[in-house]
PDB file of C-alpha atoms in Angstrom:
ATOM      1  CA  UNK A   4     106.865  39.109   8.555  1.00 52.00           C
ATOM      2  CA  UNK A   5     106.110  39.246  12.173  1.00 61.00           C
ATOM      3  CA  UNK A   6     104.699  35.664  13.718  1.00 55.00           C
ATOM      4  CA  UNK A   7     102.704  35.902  16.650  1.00 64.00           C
ATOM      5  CA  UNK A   8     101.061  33.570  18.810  1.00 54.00           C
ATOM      6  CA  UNK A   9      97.826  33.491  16.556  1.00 56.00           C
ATOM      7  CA  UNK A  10      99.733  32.790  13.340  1.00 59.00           C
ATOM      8  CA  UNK A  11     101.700  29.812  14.680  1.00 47.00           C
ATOM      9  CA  UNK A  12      98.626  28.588  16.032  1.00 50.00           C
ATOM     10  CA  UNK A  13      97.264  28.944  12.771  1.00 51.00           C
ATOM     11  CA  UNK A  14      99.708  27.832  10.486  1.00 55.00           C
ATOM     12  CA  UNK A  15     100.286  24.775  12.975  1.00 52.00           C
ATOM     13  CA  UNK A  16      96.461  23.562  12.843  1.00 50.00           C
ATOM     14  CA  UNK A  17      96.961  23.981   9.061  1.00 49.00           C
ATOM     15  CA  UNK A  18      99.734  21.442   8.882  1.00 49.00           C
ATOM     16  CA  UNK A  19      97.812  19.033  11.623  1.00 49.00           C
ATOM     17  CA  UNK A  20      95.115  18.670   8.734  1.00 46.00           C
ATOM     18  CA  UNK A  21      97.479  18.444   5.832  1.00 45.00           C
ATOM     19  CA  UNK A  22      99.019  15.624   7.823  1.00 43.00           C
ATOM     20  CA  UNK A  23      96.101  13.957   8.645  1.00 41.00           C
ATOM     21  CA  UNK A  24      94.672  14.034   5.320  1.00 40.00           C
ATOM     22  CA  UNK A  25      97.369  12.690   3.735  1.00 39.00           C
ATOM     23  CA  UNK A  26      97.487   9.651   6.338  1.00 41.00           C
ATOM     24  CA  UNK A  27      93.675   8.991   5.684  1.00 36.00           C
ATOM     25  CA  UNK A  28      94.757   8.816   2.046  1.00 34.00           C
ATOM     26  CA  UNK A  29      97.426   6.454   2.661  1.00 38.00           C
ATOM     27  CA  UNK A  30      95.478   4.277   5.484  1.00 39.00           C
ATOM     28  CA  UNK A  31      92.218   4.120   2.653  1.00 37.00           C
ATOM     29  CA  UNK A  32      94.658   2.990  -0.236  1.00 37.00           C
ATOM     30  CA  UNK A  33      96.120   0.385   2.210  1.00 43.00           C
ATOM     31  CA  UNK A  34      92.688  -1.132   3.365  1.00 46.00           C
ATOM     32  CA  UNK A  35      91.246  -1.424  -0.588  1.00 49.00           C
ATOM     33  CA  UNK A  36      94.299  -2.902  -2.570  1.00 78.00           C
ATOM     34  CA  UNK A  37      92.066  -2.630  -5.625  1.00 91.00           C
ATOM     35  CA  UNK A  38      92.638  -0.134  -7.524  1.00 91.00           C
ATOM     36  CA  UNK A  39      89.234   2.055  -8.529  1.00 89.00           C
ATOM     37  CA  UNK A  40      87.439   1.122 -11.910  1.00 90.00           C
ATOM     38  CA  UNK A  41      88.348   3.159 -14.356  1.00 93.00           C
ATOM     39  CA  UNK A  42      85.854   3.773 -17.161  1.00 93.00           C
ATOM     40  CA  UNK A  43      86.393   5.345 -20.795  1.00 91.00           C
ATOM     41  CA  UNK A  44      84.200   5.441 -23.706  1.00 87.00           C
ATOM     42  CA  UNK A  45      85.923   3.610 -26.586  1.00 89.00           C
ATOM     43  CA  UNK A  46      84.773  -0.193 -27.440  1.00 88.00           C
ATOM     44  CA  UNK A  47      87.189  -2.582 -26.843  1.00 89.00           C
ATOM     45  CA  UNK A  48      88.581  -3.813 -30.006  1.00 89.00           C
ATOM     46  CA  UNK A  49      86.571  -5.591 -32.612  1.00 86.00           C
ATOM     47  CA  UNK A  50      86.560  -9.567 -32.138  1.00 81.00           C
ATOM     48  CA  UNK A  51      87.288  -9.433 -28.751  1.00 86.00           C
ATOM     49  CA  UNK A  52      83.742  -9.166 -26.971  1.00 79.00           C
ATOM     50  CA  UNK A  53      83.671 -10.165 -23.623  1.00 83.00           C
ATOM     51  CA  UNK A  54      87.884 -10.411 -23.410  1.00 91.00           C
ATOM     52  CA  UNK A  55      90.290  -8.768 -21.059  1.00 94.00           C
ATOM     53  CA  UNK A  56      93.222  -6.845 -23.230  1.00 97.00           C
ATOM     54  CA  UNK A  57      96.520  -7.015 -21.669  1.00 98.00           C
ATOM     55  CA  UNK A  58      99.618  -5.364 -22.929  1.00 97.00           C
ATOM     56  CA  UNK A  59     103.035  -6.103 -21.393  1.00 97.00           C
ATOM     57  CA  UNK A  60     105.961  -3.790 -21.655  1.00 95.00           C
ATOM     58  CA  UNK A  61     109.634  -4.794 -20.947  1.00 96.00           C
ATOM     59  CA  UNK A  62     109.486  -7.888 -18.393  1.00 97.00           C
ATOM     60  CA  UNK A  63     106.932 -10.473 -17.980  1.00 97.00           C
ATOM     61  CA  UNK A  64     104.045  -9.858 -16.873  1.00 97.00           C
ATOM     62  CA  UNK A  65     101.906 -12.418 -14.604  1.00 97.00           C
ATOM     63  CA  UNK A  66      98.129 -11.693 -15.318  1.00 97.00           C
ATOM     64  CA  UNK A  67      96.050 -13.672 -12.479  1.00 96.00           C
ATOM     65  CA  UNK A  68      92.577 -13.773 -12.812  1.00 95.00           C
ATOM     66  CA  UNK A  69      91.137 -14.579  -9.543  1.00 95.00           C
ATOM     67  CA  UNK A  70      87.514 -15.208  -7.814  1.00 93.00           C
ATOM     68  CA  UNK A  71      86.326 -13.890  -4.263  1.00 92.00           C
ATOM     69  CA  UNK A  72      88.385 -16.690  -2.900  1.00 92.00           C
ATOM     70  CA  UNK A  73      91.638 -15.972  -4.650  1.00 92.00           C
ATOM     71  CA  UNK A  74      91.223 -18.967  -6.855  1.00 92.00           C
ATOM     72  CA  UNK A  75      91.725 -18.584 -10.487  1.00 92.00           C
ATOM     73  CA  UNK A  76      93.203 -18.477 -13.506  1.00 92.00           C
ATOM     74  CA  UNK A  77      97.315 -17.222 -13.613  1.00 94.00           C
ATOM     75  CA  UNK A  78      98.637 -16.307 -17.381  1.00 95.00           C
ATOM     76  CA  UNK A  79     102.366 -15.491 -17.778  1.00 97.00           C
ATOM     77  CA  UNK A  80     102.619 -12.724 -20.772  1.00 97.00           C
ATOM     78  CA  UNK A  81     106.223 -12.548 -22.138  1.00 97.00           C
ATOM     79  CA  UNK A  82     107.652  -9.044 -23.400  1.00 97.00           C
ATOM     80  CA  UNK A  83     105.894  -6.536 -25.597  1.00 97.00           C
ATOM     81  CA  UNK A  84     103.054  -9.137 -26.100  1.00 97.00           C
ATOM     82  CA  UNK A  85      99.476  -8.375 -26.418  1.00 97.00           C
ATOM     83  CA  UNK A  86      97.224 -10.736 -24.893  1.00 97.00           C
ATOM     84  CA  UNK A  87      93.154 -11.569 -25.042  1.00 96.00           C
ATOM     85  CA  UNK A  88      91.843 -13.683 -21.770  1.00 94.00           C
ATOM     86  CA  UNK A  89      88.694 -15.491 -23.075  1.00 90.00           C
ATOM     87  CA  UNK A  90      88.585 -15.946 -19.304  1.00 87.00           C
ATOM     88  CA  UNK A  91      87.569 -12.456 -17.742  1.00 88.00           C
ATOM     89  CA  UNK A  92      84.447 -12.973 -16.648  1.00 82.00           C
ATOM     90  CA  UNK A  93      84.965 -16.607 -15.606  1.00 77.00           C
ATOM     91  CA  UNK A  94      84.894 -20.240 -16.807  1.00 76.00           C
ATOM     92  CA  UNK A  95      82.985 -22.933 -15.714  1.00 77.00           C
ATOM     93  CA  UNK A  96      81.243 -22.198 -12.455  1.00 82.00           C
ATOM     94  CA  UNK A  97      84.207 -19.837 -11.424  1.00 83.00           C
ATOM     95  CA  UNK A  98      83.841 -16.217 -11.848  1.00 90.00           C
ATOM     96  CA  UNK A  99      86.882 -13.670 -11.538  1.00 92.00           C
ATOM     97  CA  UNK A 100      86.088 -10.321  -9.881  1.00 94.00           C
ATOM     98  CA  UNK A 101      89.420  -9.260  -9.390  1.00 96.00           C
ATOM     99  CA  UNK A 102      92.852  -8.797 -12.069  1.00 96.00           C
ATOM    100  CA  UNK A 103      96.033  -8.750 -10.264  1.00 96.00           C
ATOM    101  CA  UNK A 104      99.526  -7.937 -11.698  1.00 97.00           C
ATOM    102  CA  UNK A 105     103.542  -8.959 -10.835  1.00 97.00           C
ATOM    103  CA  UNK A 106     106.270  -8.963 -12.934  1.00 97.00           C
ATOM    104  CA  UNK A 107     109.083 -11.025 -13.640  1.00 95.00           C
ATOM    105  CA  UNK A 108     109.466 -15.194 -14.264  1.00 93.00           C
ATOM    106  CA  UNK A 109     108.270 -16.214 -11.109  1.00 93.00           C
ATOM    107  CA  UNK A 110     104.555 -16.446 -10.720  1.00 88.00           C
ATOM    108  CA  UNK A 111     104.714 -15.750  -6.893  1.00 91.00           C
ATOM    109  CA  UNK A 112     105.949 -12.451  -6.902  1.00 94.00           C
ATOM    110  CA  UNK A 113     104.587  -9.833  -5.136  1.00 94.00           C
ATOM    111  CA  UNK A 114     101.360  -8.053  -6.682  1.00 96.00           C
ATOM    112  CA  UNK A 115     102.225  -4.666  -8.102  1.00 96.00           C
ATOM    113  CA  UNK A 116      98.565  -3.760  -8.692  1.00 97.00           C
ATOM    114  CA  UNK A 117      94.486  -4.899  -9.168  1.00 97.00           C
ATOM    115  CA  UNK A 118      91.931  -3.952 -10.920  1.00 97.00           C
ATOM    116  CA  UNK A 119      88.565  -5.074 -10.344  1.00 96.00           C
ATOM    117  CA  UNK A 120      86.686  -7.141 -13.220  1.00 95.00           C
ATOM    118  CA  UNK A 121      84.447  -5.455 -15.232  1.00 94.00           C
ATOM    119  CA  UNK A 122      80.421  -6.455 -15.020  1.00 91.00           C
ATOM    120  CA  UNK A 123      79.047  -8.354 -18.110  1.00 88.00           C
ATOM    121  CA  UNK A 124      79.421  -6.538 -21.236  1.00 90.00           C
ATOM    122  CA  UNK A 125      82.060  -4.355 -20.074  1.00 93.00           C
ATOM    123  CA  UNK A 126      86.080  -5.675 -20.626  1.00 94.00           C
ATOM    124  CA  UNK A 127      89.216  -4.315 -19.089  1.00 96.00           C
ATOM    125  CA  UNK A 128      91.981  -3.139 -21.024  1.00 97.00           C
ATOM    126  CA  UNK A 129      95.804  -3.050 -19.237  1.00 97.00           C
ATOM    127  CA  UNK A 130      99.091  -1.885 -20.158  1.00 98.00           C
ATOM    128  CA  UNK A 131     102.474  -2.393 -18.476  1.00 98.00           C
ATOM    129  CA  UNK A 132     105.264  -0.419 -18.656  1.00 97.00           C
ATOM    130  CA  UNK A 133     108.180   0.436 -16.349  1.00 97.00           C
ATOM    131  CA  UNK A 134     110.876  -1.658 -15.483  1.00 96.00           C
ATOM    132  CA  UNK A 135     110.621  -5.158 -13.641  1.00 96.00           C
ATOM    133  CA  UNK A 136     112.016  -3.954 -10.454  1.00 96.00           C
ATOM    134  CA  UNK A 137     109.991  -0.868 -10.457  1.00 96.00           C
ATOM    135  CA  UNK A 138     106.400  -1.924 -13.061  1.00 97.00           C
ATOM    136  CA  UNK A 139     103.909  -0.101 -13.816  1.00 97.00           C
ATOM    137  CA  UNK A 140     100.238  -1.238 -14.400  1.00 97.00           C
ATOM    138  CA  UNK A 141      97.083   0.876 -16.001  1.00 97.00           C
ATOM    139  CA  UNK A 142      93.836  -0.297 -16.404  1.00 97.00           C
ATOM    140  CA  UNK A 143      90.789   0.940 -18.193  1.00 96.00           C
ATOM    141  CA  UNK A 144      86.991  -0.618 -18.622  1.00 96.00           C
ATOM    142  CA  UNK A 145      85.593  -0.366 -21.927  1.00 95.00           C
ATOM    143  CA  UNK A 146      81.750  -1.368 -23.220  1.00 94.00           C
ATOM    144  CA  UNK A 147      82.267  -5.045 -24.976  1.00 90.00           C
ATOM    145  CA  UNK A 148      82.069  -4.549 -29.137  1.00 84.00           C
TER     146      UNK A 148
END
């Protein structure tokens, strides 16, 4: 293959907007640490109306529940444990709009992921897996039962 002038000007623009893409991607991602909603079809499971479903894998998990101000609700989840939060869509006068994630004993530890809280009559449903040093978080919102 012959390269001339046009196709290395080409091929070189090509790359310029690859690159830039893919730092738009990562610049977006860094400016909304939530991750987006997303939705499936199945009802959450019977008995558990309006209550967020979270599944831990091999480490503890460190569910926090938190309002526009960060305040909230933090629930440690030991090892392949399934927990209900009667709390999802708040208690009291506080209402969560936001589920983060860390793992391991200690409460403080870095957030591995969010999820936004569901509206009314909608419940999230999260599973961990991976390891403790390297988790893994997924999150689904399913109509209430």
């Amino acid at each position: 293959m012959k390269f001339t002038a046009k196709r290395v000007a080409v091929s070189g623009a090509v790359a310029g907007v690859a690159v830039v893409a893919v730092g738009a991607t990562v610049i977006a991602t860094a400016a909304d640490p939530v991750s987006p909603e997303v939705v499936s079809a199945v009802p959450a499971d019977a008995g558990h109306g309006d209550e967020g479903k979270y599944t831990t894998g091999d480490y503890v998990l460190n569910v926090h529940e938190l309002d526009d101000d960060g305040d909230g609700i933090t629930t440690a989840i030991g090892p392949h444990t399934m927990y209900y939060s009667k709390t999802l869509h708040g208690s009291g006068n506080r209402k969560a709009t936001v589920v983060k994630f860390s793992a391991g004993p200690d409460s403080d530890a870095s957030i591995v992921f969010s999820y936004p809280v569901p509206a009314p009559g909608r419940v999230v449903d999260c599973t961990a897996s991976g390891t403790e040093t390297a988790p893994q978080v997924r999150c689904e919102t399913k109509p209430a039962r």
